Coordinates of C-alpha atoms in Angstrom, one line a residue:
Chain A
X1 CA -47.2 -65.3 43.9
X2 CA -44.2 -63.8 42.3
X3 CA -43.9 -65.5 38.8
X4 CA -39.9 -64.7 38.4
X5 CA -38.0 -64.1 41.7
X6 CA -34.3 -62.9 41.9
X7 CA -32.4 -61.6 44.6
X8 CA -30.7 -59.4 45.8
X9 CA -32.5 -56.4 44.7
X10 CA -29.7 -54.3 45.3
X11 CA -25.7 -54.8 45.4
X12 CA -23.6 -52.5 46.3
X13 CA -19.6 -54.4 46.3
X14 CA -16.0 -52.9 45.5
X15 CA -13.9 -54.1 42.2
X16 CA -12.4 -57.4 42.6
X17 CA -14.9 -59.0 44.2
X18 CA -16.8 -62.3 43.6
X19 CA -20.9 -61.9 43.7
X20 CA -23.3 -63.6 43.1
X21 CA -27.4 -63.3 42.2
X22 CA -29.7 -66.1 42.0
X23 CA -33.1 -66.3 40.2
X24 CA -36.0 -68.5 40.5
X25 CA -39.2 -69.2 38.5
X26 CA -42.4 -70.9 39.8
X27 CA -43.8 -70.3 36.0
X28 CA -42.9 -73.7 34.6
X29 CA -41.4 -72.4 31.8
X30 CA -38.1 -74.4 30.4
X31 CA -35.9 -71.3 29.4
X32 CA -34.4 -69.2 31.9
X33 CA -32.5 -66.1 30.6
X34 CA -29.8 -63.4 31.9
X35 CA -30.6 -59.7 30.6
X36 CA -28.3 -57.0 31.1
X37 CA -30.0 -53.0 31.2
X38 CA -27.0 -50.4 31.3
X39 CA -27.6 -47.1 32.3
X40 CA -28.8 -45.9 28.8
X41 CA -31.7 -48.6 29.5
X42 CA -30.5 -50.7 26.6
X43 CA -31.2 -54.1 27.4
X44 CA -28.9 -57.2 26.0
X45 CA -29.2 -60.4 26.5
X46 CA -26.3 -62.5 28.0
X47 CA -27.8 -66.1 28.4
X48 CA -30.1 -68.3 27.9
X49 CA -30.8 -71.7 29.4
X50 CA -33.2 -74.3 27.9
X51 CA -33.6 -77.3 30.5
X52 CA -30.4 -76.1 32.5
X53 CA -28.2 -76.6 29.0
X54 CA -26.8 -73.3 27.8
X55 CA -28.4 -72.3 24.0
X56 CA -27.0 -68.8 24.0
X57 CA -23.9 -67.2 25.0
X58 CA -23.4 -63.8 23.8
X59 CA -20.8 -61.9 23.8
X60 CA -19.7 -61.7 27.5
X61 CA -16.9 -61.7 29.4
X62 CA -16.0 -65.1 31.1
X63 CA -15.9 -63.5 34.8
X64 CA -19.7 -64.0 34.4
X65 CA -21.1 -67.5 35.1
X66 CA -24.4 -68.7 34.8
X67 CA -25.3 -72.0 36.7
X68 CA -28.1 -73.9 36.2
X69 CA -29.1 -76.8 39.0
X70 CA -32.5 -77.2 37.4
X71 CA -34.7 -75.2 34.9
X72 CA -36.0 -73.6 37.4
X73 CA -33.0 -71.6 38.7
X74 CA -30.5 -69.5 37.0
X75 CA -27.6 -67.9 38.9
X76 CA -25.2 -65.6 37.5
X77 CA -22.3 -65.6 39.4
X78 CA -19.6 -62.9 38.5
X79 CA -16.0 -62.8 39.0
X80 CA -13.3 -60.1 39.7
X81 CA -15.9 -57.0 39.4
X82 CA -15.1 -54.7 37.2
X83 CA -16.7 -50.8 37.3
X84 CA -18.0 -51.4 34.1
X85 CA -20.4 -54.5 35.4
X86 CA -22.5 -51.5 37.3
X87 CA -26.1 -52.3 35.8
X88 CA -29.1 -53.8 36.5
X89 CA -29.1 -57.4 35.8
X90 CA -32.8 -59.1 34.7
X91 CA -33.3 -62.1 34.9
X92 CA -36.6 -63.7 32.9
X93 CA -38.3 -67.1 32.0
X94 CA -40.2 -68.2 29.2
X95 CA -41.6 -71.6 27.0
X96 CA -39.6 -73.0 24.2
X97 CA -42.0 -74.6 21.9
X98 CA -40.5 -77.0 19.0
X99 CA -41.2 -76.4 16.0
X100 CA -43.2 -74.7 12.6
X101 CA -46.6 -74.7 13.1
X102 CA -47.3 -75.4 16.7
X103 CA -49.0 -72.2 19.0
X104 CA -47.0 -71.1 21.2
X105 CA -47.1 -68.5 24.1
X106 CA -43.3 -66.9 23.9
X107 CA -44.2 -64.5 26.3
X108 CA -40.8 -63.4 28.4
X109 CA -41.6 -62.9 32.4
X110 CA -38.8 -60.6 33.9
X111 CA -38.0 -60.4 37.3
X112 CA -37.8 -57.5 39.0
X113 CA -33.9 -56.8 38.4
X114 CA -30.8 -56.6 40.5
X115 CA -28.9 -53.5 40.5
X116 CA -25.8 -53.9 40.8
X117 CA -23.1 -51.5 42.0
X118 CA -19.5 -51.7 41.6
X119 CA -17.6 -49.4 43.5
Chain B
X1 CA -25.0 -54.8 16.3
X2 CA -28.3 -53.5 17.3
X3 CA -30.5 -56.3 15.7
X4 CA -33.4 -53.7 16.2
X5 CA -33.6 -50.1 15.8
X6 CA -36.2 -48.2 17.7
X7 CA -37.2 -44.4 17.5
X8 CA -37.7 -41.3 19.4
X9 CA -35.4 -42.2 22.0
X10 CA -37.8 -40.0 24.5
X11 CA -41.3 -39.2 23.8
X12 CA -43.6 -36.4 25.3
X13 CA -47.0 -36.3 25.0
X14 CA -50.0 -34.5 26.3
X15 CA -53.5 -36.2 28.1
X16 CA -55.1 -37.8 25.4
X17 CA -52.9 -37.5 22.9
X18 CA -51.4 -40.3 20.2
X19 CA -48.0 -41.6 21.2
X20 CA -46.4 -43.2 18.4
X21 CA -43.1 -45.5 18.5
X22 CA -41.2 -46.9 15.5
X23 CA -38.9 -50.0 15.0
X24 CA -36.8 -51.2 12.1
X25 CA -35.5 -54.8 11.8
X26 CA -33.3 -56.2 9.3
X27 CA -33.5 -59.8 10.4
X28 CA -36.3 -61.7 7.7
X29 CA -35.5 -64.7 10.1
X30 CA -37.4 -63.1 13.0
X31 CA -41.3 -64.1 13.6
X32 CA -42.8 -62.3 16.4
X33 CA -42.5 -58.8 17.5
X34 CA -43.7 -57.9 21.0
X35 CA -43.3 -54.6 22.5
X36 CA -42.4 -54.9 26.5
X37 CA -43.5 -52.1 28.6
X38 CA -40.9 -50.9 31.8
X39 CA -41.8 -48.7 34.9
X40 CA -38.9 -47.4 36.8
X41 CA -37.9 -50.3 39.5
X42 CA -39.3 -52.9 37.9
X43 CA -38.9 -55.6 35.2
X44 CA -40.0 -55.1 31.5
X45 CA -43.4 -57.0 31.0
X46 CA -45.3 -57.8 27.9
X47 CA -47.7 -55.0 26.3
X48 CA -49.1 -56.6 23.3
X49 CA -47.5 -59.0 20.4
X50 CA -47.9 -59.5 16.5
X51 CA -46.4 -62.0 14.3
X52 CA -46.0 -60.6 11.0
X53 CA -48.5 -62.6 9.0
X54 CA -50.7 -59.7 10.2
X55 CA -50.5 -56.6 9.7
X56 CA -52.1 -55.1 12.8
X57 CA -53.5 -55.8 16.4
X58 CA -55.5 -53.9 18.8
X59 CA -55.8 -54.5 22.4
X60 CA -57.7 -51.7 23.9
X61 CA -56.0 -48.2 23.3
X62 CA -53.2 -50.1 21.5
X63 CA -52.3 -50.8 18.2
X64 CA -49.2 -52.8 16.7
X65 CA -49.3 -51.6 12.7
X66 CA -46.7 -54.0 11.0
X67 CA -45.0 -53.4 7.4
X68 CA -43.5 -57.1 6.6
X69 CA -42.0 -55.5 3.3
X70 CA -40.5 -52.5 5.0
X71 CA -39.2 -54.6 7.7
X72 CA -40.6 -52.3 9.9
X73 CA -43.5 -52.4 13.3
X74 CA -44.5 -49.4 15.3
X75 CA -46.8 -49.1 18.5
X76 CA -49.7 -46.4 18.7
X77 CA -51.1 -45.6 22.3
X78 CA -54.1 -43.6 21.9
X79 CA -55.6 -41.2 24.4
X80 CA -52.3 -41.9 26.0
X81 CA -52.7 -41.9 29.9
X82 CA -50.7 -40.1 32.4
X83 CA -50.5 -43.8 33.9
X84 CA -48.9 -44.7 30.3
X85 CA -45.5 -43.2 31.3
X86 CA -43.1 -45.4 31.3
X87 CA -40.1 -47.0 29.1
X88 CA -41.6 -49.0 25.8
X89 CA -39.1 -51.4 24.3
X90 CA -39.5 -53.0 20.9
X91 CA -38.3 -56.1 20.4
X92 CA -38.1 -59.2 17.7
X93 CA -37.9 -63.0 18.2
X94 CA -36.7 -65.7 16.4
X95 CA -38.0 -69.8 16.8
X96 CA -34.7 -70.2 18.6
X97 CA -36.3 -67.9 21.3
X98 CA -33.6 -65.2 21.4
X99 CA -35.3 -62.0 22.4
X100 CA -33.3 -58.8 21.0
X101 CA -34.6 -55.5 22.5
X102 CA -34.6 -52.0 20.4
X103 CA -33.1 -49.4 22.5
X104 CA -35.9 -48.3 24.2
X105 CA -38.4 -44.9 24.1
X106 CA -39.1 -43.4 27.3
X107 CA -42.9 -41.9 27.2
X108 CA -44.1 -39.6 29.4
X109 CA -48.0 -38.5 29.1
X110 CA -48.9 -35.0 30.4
X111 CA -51.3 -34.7 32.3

């Protein structure tokens, strides 16, 4: 069973274009994240989603869009592609667990990326 | 701002050798430190973890040494594997559960 699904794998679109990749997790986990990896493998995050409400929004351009129906789906949805937005997109789930004190298992599941090609 | 600083940027090693990556943080607000292993094609995936009231963990032929005072954590492979090639990203974590990555080392074992 695949823990964190997103699809497409690949996507290959020209500049100005409106795209869109979704992302599933069967893991149970409440927080759903968007990871950018550029071509120097440097990996940022762009979002994070904790029971479909937003809890981070770094520093990204507002053609990008994430959409949360329930906390088991992210989509990223991307407006007006740019050249620059070529990368591989990763999307990954994980627990949030309140609090000092308590165990928790923080462990980040990735899926298995989207590359994305702006041309 | 790179939150976490990770050295060599590319690693070579030969069969059996020690591999050896480094990572700096400057954020005391951080409290857990995995390191996420990549292969090309796929997603990164957890190698091993420490939370820095330790200051070291082995799971088989790997090691997490942590420096709490330094501000620092590196990740030894021993008798590093062919099999062991592959991208090792550092990373740190703080209870708000925003993951920041080091830049990445790319290892590659010799056979």
């Amino acid at each position: 069973d695949t823990a964190v699904s997103q699809t497409p794998k690949y996507l290959v679109t020209q500049m100005g274009n409106d795209k869109s990749i979704k992302c599933e997790q069967n893991l149970g986990h409440d927080t759903m994240y968007w990871y950018k990896q550029d071509s120097k493998k440097f990996l940022k995050i762009m979002f994070s989603y904790n029971n479909k409400e937003l809890i981070i929004n770094e520093t990204v351009p507002n053609r990008f869009s994430p959409k949360s129906p329930d906390k088991a789906h992210l989509n990223l949805h991307i407006n007006s592609l740019e050249l620059g937005d070529s990368a591989v997109y990763f999307c990954a789930s994980s627990f949030q667990f309140p609090g000092v004190g308590w165990e928790r298992n923080t462990e980040a599941f990735f899926g298995q990326g989207t590359r994305l090609t702006v041309v | 701002q790179q939150q976490v600083k990770q050295s060599p940027q590319s690693l070579i090693v030969q069969k059996g050798g020690i591999s050896i990556i480094n990572c700096a943080y400057e954020n005391t607000a951080f409290d857990y430190f995995p390191w996420y292993q990549q292969f090309p094609g796929k997603g990164p995936a957890l190698l091993i973890a420490i939370r820095p009231d330790v200051s070291e963990k082995k799971e088989g032929r790997f090691t997490i040494s942590f420096n709490k005072s330094a501000k620092q954590f590196s990740l030894h492979i021993m008798d590093s594997q062919p099999g062991d090639s592959a991208t090792y990203f550092c990373a740190a974590q703080t209870g708000a559960n925003n993951l920041f990555f080091g830049t990445g080392t790319r290892l590659t074992v010799i056979p």
